[in-house]
Coordinates of C-alpha atoms and ligand atoms in Angstrom, one line a residue:
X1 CA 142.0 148.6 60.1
X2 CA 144.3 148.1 62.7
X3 CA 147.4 145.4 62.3
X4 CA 149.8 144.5 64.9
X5 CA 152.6 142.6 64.9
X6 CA 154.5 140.4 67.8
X7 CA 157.4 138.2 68.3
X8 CA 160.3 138.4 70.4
X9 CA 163.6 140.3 69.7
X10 CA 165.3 138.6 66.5
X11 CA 161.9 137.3 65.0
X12 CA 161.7 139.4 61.6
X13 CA 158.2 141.1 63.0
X14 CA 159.9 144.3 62.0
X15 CA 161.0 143.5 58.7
X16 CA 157.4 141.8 58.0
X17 CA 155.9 145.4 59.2
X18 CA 157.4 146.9 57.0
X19 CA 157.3 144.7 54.2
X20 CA 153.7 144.6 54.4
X21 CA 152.9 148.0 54.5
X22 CA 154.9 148.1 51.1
X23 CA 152.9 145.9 49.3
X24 CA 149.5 147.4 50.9
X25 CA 150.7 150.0 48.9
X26 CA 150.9 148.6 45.4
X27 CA 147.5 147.8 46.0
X28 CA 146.7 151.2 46.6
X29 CA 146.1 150.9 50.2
X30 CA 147.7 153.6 52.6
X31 CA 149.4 152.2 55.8
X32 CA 151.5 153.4 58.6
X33 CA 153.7 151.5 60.5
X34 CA 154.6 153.0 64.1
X35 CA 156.7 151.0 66.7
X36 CA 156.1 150.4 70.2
X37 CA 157.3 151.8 72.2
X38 CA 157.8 154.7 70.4
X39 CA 155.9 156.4 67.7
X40 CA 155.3 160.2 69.5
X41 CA 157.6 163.0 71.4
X42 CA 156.8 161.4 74.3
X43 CA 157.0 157.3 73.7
X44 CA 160.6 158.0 72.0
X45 CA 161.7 159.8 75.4
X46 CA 160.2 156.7 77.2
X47 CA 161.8 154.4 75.0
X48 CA 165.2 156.1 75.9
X49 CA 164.4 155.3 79.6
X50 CA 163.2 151.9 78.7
X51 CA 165.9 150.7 76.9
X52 CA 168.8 152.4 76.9
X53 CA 169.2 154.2 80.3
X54 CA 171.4 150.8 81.4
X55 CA 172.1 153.2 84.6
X56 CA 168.3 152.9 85.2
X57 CA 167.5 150.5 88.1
X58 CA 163.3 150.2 86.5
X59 CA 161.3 147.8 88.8
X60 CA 158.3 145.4 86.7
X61 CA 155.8 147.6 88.0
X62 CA 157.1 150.4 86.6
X63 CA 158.2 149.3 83.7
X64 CA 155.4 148.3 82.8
X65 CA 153.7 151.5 83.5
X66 CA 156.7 153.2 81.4
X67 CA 155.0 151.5 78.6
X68 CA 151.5 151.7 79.0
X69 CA 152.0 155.6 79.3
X70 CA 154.2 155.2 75.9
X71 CA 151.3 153.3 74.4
X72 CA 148.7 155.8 75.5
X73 CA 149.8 158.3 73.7
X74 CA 150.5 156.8 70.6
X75 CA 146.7 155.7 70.6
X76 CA 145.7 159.2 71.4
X77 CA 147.9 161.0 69.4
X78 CA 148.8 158.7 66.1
X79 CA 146.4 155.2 66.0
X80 CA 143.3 157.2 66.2
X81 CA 143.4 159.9 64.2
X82 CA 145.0 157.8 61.3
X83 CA 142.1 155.4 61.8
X84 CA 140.0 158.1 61.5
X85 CA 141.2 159.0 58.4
X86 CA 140.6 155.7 57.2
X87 CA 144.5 154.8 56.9
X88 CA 145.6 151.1 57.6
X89 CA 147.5 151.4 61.3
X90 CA 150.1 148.5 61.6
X91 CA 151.9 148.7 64.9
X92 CA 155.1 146.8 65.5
X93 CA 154.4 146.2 69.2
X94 CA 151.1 146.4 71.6
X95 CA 149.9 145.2 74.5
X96 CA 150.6 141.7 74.1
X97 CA 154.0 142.3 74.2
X98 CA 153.3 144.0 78.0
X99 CA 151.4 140.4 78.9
X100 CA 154.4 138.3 77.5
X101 CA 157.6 140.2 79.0
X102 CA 156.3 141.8 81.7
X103 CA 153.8 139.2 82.4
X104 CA 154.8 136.3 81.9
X105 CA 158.8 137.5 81.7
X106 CA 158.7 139.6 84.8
X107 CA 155.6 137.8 87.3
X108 CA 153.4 140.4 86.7
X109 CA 149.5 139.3 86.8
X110 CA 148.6 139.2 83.6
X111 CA 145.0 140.2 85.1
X112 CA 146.8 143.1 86.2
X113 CA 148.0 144.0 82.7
X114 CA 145.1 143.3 81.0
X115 CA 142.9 145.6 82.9
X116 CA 145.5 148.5 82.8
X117 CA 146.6 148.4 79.1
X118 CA 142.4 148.3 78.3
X119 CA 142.5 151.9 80.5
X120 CA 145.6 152.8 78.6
X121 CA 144.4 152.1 75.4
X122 CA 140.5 152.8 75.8
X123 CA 140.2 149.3 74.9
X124 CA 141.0 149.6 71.3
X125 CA 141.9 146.1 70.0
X126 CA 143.3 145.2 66.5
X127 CA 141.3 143.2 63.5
X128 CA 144.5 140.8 63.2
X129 CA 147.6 140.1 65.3
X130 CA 150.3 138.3 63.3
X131 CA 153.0 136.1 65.8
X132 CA 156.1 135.5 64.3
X133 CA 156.7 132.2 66.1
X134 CA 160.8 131.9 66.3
X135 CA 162.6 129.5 68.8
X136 CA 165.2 131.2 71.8
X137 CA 168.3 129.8 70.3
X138 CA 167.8 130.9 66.4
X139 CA 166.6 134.6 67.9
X140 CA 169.6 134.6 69.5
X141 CA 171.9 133.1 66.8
X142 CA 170.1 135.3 63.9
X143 CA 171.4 138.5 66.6
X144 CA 175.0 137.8 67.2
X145 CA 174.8 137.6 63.5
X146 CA 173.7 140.7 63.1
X147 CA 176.4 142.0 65.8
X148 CA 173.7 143.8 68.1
X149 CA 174.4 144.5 71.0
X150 CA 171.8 143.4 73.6
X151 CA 169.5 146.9 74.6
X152 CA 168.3 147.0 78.4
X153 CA 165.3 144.3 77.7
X154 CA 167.4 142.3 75.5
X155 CA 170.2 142.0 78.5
X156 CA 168.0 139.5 80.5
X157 CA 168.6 135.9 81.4
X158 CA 167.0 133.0 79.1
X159 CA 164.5 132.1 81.4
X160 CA 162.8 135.7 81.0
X161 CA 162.8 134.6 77.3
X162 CA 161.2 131.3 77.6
X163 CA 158.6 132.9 79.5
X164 CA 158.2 135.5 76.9
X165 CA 157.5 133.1 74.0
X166 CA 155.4 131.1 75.9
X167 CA 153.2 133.9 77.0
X168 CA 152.4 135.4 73.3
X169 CA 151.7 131.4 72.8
X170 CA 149.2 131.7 75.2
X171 CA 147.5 135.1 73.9
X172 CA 147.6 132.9 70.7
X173 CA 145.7 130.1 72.0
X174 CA 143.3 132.5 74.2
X175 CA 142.4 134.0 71.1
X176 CA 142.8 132.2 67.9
X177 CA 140.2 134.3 66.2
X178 CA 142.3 137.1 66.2
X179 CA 146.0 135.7 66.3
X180 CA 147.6 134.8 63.0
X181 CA 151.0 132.5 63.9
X182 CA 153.6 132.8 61.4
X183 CA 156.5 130.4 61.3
X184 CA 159.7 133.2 61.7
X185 CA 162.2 130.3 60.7
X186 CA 160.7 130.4 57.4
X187 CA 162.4 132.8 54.0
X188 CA 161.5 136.0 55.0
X189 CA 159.5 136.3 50.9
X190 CA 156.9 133.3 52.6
X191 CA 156.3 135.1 55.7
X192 CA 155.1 137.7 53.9
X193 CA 152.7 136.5 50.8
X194 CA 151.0 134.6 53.5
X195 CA 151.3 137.8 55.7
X196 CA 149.7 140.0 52.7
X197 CA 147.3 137.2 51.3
X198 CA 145.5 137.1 55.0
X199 CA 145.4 140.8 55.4
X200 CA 143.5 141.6 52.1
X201 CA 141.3 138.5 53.0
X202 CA 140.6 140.4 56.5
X203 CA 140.2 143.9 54.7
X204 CA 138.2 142.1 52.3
X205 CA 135.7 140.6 54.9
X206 CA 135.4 144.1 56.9
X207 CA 134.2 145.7 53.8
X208 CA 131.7 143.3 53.1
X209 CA 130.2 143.4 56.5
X210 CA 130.1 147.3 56.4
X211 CA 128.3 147.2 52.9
X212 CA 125.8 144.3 54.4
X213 CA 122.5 145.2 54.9
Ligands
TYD301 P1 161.5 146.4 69.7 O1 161.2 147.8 69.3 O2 160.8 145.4 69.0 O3 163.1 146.3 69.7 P2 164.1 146.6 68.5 O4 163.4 147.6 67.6 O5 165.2 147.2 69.3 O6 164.3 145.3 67.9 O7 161.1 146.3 71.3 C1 161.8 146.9 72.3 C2 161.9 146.0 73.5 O8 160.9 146.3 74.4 C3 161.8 144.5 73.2 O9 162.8 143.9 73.9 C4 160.5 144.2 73.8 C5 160.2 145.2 74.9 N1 158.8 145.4 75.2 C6 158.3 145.1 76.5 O10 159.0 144.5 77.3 N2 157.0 145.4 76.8 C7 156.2 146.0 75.9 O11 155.0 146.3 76.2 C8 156.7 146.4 74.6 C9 155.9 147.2 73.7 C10 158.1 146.1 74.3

């Protein structure tokens, strides 16, 4: 079963990640959590570029590129194989995120992204996407907070934001089968029951329809 997670910078998805794959494991289910992008050799040296080469002048096209070959090679090298083994995959990060920042953040056609991250990812899609919804101005407030300091992606203007949220909104609304929005503003312990509760329901539902006749 593959899990993924989206939300933009500040919206708990990586907490929730990992929160879930905790109590997956109570119950006796094994799960890995890999980030995008990240998660090999090669996706942590492209993350580097990504995000913290501030020196880097990185145009949308490439950018985008940068992480479709990041994401490539986690597939490849981590998602299948631990799919394989019959391991629960929860990735903090996929190709939404490519639709909603470079996308609808940077101009790029989301056509354009969509037909690239299906070559980049052999079209593997996950059973549930959960959105952790979270308005611009508590992301930002819940980061100076924390004291961050803004990484290469976080460093853009707020209208790159608003476009950000509203295109996962949209991959939300063009697939509501899939998409599971979560309210980010809520206590953290919420997110996650309802998080954990709709997971086992899913697992639940993909055993029964490999057991049907
Ligand atoms: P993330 O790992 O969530 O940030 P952090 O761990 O530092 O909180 O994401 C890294 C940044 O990369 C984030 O700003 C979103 C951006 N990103 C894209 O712009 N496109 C993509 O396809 C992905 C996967 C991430």
């Amino acid at each position: 079963m593959l899990i993924t997670f989206e939300g933009i910078d500040g919206s708990g998805k990586t907490t929730q990640a990992e929160l879930l794959s905790r109590r997956l494991a109570q119950e006796g289910i094994t799960s890995e959590v890999v980030r995008e992008p990240g998660g090999t050799k090669l996706g942590e040296g492209v993350r580097e570029l990504l995000l913290h080469r501030t020196d880097l002048h990185i145009n949308p096209v490439a950018e985008f590129l940068l992480f479709s070959a990041s994401r490539a090679q986690l597939v490849t090298e981590k998602v299948l194989p631990a799919l394989k083994d019959g391991k629960t995959v929860i990735l903090d990060r996929y190709f939404y995120s490519s639709i909603a920042y470079q996308g609808f953040g940077r101009g790029i056609p989301t056509r354009d992204i969509e037909t690239i991250s299906r070559f980049a990812t052999g079209g593997l899609l996950p059973e549930v996407v959960f959105l952790v919804e979270l308005d611009l101005e508590t992301a930002l407030e819940r980061r100076r907070l924390a004291g961050r300091t803004n990484d290469r992606m976080e460093g853009a203007e707020l209208e790159f934001f608003r476009g950000v949220i509203k295109g996962f909104s949209e991959c939300a609304q063009n697939e509501p089968k899939r998409f599971v929005i979560v309210d980010g503003t809520e206590p953290p312990e919420k997110i996650s029951d309802l998080i954990f509760e709709e997971t086992i329901g899913r697992i639940k539902k993909v055993a029964e329809e490999r057991n049907a006749p």
